[in-house]
Coordinates of C-alpha atoms in Angstrom, one line a residue:
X1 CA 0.0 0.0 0.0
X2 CA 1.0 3.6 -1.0
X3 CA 2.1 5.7 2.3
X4 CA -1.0 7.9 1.6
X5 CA -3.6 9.0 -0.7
X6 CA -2.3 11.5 -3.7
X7 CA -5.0 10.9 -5.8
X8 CA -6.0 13.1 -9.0
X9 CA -9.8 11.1 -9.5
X10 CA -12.5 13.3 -7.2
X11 CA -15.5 10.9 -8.5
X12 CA -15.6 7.7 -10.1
X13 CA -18.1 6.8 -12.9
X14 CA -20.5 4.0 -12.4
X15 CA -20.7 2.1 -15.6
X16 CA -23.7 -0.2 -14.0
X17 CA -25.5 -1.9 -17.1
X18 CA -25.9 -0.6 -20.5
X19 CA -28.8 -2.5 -22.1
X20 CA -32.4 -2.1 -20.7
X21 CA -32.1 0.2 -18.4
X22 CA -35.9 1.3 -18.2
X23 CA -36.8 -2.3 -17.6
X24 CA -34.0 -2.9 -15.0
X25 CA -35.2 -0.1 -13.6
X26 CA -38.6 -1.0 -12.8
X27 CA -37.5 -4.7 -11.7
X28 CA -34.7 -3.8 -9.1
X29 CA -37.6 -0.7 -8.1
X30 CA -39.9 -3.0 -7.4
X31 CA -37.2 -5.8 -5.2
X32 CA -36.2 -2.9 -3.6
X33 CA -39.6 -2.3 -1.8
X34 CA -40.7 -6.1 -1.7
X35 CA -37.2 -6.0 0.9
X36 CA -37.8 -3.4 3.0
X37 CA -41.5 -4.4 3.2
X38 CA -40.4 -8.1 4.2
X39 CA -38.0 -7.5 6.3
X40 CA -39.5 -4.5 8.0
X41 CA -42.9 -6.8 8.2
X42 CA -40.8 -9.3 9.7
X43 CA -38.9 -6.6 12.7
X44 CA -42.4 -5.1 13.6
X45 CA -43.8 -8.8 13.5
X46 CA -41.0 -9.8 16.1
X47 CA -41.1 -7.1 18.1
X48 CA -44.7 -6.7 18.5
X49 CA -45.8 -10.4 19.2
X50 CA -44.8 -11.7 22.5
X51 CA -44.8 -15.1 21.7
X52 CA -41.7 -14.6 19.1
X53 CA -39.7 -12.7 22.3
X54 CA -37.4 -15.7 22.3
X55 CA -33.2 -16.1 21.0
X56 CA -34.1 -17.0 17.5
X57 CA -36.4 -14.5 16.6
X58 CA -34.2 -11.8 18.6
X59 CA -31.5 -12.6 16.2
X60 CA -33.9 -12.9 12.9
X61 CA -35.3 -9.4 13.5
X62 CA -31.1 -8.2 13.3
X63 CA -30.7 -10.3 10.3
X64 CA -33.9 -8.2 9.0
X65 CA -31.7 -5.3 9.7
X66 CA -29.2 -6.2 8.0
X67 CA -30.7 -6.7 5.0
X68 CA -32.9 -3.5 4.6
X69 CA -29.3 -1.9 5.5
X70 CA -26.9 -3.8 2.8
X71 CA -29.6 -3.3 0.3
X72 CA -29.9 0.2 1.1
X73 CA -26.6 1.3 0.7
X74 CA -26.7 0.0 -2.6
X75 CA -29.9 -0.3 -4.6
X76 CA -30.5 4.1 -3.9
X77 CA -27.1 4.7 -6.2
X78 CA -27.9 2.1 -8.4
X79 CA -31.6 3.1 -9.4
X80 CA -30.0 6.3 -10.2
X81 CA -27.3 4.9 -12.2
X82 CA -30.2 3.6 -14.6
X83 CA -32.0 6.5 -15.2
X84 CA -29.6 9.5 -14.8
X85 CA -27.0 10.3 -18.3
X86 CA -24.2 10.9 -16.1
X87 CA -23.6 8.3 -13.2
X88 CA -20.9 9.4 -11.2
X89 CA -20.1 9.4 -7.2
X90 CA -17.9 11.3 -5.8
X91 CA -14.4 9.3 -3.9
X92 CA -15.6 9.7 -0.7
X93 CA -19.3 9.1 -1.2
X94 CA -17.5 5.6 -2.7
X95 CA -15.4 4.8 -0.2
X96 CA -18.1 5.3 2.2
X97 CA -20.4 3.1 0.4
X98 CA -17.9 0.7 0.6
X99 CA -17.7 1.5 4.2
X100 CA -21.2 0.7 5.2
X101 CA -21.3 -2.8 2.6
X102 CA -18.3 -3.9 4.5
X103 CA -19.7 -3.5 7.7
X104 CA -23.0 -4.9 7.1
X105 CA -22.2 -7.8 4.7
X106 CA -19.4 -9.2 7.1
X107 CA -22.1 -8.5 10.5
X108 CA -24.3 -10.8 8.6
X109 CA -21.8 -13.2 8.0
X110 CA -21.3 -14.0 11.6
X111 CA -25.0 -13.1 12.8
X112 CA -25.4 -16.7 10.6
X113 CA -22.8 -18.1 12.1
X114 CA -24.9 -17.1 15.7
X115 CA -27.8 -18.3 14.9
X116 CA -26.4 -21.6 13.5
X117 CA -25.2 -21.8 17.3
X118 CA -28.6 -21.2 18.9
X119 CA -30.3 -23.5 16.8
X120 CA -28.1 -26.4 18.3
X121 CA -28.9 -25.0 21.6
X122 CA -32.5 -25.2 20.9
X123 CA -32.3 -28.7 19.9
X124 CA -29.7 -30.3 22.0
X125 CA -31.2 -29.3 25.0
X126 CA -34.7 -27.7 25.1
X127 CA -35.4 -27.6 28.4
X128 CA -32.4 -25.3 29.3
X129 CA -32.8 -23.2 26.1
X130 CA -33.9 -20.0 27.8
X131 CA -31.3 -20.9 30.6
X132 CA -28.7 -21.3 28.2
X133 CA -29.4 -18.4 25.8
X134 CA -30.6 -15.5 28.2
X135 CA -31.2 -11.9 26.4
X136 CA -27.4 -10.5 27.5
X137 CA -25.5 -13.0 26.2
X138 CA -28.0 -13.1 22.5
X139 CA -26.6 -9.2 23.0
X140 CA -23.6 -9.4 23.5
X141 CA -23.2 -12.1 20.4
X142 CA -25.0 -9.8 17.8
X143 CA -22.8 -6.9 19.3
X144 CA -19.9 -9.0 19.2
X145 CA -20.9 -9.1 15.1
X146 CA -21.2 -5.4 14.3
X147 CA -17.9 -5.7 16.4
X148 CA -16.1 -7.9 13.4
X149 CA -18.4 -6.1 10.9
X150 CA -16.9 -2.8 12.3
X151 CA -13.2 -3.5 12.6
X152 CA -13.1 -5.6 8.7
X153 CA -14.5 -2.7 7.0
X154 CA -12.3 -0.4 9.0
X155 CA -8.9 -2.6 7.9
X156 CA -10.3 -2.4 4.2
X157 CA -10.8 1.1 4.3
X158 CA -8.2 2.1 5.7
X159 CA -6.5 0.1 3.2
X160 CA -8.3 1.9 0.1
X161 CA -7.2 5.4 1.6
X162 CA -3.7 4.5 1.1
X163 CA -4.1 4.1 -2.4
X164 CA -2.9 6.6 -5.5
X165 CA -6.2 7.1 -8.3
X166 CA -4.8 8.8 -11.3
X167 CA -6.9 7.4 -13.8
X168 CA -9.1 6.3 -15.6
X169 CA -12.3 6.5 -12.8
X170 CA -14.2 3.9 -15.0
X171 CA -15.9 1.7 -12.6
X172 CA -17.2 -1.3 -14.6
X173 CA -19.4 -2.0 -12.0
X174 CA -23.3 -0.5 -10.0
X175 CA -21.6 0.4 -7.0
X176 CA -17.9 0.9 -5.0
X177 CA -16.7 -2.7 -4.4
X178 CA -13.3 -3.6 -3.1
X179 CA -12.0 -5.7 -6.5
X180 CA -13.0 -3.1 -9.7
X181 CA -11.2 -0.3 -7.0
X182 CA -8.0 -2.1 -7.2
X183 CA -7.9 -2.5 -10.7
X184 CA -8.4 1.4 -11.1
X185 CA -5.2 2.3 -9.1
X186 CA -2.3 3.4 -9.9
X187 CA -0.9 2.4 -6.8
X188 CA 0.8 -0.9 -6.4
X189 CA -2.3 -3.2 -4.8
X190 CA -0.6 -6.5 -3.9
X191 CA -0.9 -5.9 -0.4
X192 CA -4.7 -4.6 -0.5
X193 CA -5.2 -7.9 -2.4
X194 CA -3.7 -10.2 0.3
X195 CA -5.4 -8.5 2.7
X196 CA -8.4 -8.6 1.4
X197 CA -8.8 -12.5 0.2
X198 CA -7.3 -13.2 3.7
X199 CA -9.7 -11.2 5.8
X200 CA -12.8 -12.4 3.9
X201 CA -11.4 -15.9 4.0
X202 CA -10.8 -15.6 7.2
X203 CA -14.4 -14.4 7.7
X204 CA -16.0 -17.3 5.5
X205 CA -14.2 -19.7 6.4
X206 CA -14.4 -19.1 10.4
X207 CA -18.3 -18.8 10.1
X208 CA -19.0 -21.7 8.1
X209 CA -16.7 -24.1 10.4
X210 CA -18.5 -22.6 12.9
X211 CA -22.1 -23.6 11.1
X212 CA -20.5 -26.9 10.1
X213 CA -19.8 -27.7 13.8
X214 CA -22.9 -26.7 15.0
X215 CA -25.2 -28.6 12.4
X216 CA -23.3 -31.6 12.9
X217 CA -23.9 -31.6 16.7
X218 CA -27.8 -31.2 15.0
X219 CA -27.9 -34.0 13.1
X220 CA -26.7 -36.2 15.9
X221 CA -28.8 -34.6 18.4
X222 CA -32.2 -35.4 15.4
X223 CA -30.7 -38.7 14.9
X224 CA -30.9 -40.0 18.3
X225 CA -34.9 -39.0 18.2
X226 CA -36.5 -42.2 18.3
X227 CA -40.1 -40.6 16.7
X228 CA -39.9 -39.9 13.0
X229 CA -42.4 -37.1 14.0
X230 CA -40.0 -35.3 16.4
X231 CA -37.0 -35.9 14.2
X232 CA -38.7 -33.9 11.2
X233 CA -39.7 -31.4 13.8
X234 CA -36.4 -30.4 15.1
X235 CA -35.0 -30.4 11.7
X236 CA -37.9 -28.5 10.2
X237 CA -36.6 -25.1 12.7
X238 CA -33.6 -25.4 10.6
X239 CA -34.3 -25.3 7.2
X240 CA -34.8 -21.7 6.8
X241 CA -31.4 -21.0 8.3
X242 CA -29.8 -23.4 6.2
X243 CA -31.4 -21.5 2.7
X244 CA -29.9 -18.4 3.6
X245 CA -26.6 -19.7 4.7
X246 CA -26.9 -21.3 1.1
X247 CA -27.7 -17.9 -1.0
X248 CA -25.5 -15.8 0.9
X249 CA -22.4 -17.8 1.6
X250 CA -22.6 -18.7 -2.2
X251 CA -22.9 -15.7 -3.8
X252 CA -20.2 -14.1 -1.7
X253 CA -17.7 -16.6 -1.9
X254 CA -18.0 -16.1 -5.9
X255 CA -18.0 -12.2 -5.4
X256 CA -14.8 -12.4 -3.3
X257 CA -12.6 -15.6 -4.2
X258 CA -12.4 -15.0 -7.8
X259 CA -12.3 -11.3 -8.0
X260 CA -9.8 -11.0 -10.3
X261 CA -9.1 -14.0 -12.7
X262 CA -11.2 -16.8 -13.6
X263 CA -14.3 -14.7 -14.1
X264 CA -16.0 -12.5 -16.3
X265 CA -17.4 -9.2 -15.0
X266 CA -20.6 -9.7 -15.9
X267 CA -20.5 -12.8 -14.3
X268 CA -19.1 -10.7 -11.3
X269 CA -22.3 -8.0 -11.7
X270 CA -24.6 -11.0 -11.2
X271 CA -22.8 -12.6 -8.1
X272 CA -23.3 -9.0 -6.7
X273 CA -27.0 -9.2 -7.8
X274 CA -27.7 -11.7 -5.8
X275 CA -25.7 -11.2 -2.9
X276 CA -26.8 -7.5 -2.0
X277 CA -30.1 -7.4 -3.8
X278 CA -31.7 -10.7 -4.7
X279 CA -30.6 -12.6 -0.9
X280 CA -32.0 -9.4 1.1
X281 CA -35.4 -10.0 -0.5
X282 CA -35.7 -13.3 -0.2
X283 CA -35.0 -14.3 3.2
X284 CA -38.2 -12.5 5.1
X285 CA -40.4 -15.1 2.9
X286 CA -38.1 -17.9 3.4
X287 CA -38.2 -17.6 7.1
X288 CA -42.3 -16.5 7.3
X289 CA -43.3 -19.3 4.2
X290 CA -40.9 -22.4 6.3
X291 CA -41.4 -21.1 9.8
X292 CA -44.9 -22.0 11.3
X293 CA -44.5 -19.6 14.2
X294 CA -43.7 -16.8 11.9
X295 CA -46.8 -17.8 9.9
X296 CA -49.5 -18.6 12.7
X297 CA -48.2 -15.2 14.0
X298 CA -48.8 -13.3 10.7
X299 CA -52.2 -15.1 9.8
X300 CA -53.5 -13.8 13.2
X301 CA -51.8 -10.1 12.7
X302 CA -53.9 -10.1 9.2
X303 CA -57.0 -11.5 10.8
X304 CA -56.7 -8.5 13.8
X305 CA -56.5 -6.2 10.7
X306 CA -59.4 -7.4 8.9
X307 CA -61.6 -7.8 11.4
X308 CA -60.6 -3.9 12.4
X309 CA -61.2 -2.3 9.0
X310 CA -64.6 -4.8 8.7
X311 CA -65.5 -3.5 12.4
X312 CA -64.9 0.1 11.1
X313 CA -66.9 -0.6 7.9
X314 CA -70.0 -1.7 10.1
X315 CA -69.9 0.8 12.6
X316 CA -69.9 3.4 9.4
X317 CA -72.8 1.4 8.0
X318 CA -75.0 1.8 10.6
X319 CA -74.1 5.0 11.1
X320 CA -75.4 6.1 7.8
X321 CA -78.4 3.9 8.2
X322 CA -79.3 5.5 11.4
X323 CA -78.5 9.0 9.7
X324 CA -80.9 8.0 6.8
X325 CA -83.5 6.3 9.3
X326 CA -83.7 9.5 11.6
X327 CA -84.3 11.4 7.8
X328 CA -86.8 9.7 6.7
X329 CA -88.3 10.2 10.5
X330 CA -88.0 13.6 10.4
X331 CA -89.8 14.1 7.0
X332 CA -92.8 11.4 7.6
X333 CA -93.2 14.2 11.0
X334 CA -93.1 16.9 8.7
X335 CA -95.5 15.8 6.0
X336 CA -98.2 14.9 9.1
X337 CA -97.8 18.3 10.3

């Protein structure tokens, strides 16, 4: 890394996509919403139903978080960069972009990681759950992830500060990722790139040991269930956590372990698709459509709310009948006088 930051670019240039934009636009406009309505659904959901006051839905509500926040500090700038003739951001509104992506992509990392470890807890012992899992400690381990989330981005950062941009300010990408960066300096990057592979290896790799470990202690925990009915309960809590370790390990493995040979970049643009847009959106309706807490406790929250706006509908009903009764009243008394 250069021994600080003499750069000549002031803004970069979003290339995003070229073809369709006006379509695009509409389709990533219209994930956009369908995330921060799941996963906001899901936070107000959580918070508002006692019932789901437990570990597991304490650390789903931050994982909800997470997602409206990653897809957030992307999807804004890249709705623009569809419609808008000149798609540029400035360095620093890049580098903080890239700030905030760090942060919440590697939080989420571990929060998985977390809630890989409760599950076990859930199902190895069940009895001591609540004993074993108190609020302070499910705290102190989704603090404990912004904690990581915090102090990779900040190394990363850091990192990209050092670095000389002369030109060109091209990036072939929709927002400020860590890979096309380092292919637009002029700066010598070898470091930034050892750094960076061993950091989010380090990340990966740690998180999905960790998940490993904990779903084998599952499976030998379901297998010594004599009931096939309680077996396929047990494992039934799991498999929503186990998509969404699926699309978002996945995707960002490809995003980060190939980022500069071995792929294409539209290939790249895709695994970014789906790692900070497509994955946000999805995994509000894979926990409500494979949890059946989450969806007893939404089909009653849409009965409360029908039955209110039917109630209301009534009461306005007879309130114009009773209006139109005491007319009719008053005119019959009129014509008899």
């Amino acid at each position: 890394m250069a021994g600080g930051n003499n750069s000549s670019v002031t803004e970069f240039v979003l290339l995003g996509f070229t073809d369709l934009q006006e379509l695009l636009f509409g389709i990533f406009l219209l994930m956009y919403i369908t995330t921060l309505v799941g996963n906001l659904g899901m936070i107000v959901l959580i918070r508002t139903n006692s019932q789901l006051h437990v570990p597991m839905y304490f650390f789903l509500s931050h994982l909800s978080f997470l997602d409206i926040c990653c897809s957030s500090s992307i999807v804004p700038k890249f709705l623009s960069v569809l419609i808008e003739e000149r798609n540029v951001i400035s360095f620093s509104g890049c580098i903080t972009q890239f700030f905030f992506l760090a942060v919440f992509g590697t939080t989420e990392a571990i929060l998985l990681a977390v809630m890989a470890y409760d599950r076990y807890v859930a199902i190895h012992d069940p009895l001591r759950y609540s004993v074993a899992m108190p609020h302070g400690v499910c705290v102190q381990l989704v603090v404990g992830s912004y904690a990581v989330g915090c102090l990779n981005a900040l190394v990363h950062t850091s990192g990209l500060l050092q670095l000389s941009f002369c030109g060109p300010n091209l990036i072939n990408h929709f927002y400020c990722e860590m890979p096309p960066l380092l292919l637009l300096s002029c700066s010598d990057t070898r470091l930034n790139k050892v750094v960076m592979v061993t950091c989010v290896g380090f990340v990966i790799t740690t998180s999905v040991l960790a998940i490993a470990a904990s779903y084998s202690r599952i499976l030998l925990t379901i297998w010594s269930i004599r009931s096939a009915e309680g077996r396929h309960k047990a494992f039934s809590t799991c498999t929503s956590h186990l998509m969404a370790v699926a699309l978002f390990y996945g995707s960002a493995a490809f995003l980060y372990f190939h980022p500069f040979s071995g792929r294409t970049e539209d290939q790249g643009k895709r695994a970014s698709i789906f790692y900070t847009i497509v994955t946000p959106m999805l995994n509000p309706f894979i926990y409500s459509l494979r949890n059946k807490e989450v969806r007893s406790t939404l089909r009653r929250a849409m009965n409360k709310v029908f039955a209110s706006v039917y109630s209301h509908r009534s009461r306005a009903n007879q309130t114009k009948g009773g209006i139109a009764r005491h007319g009719g009243v008053s005119g019959r008394n009129k014509a008899d006088t």
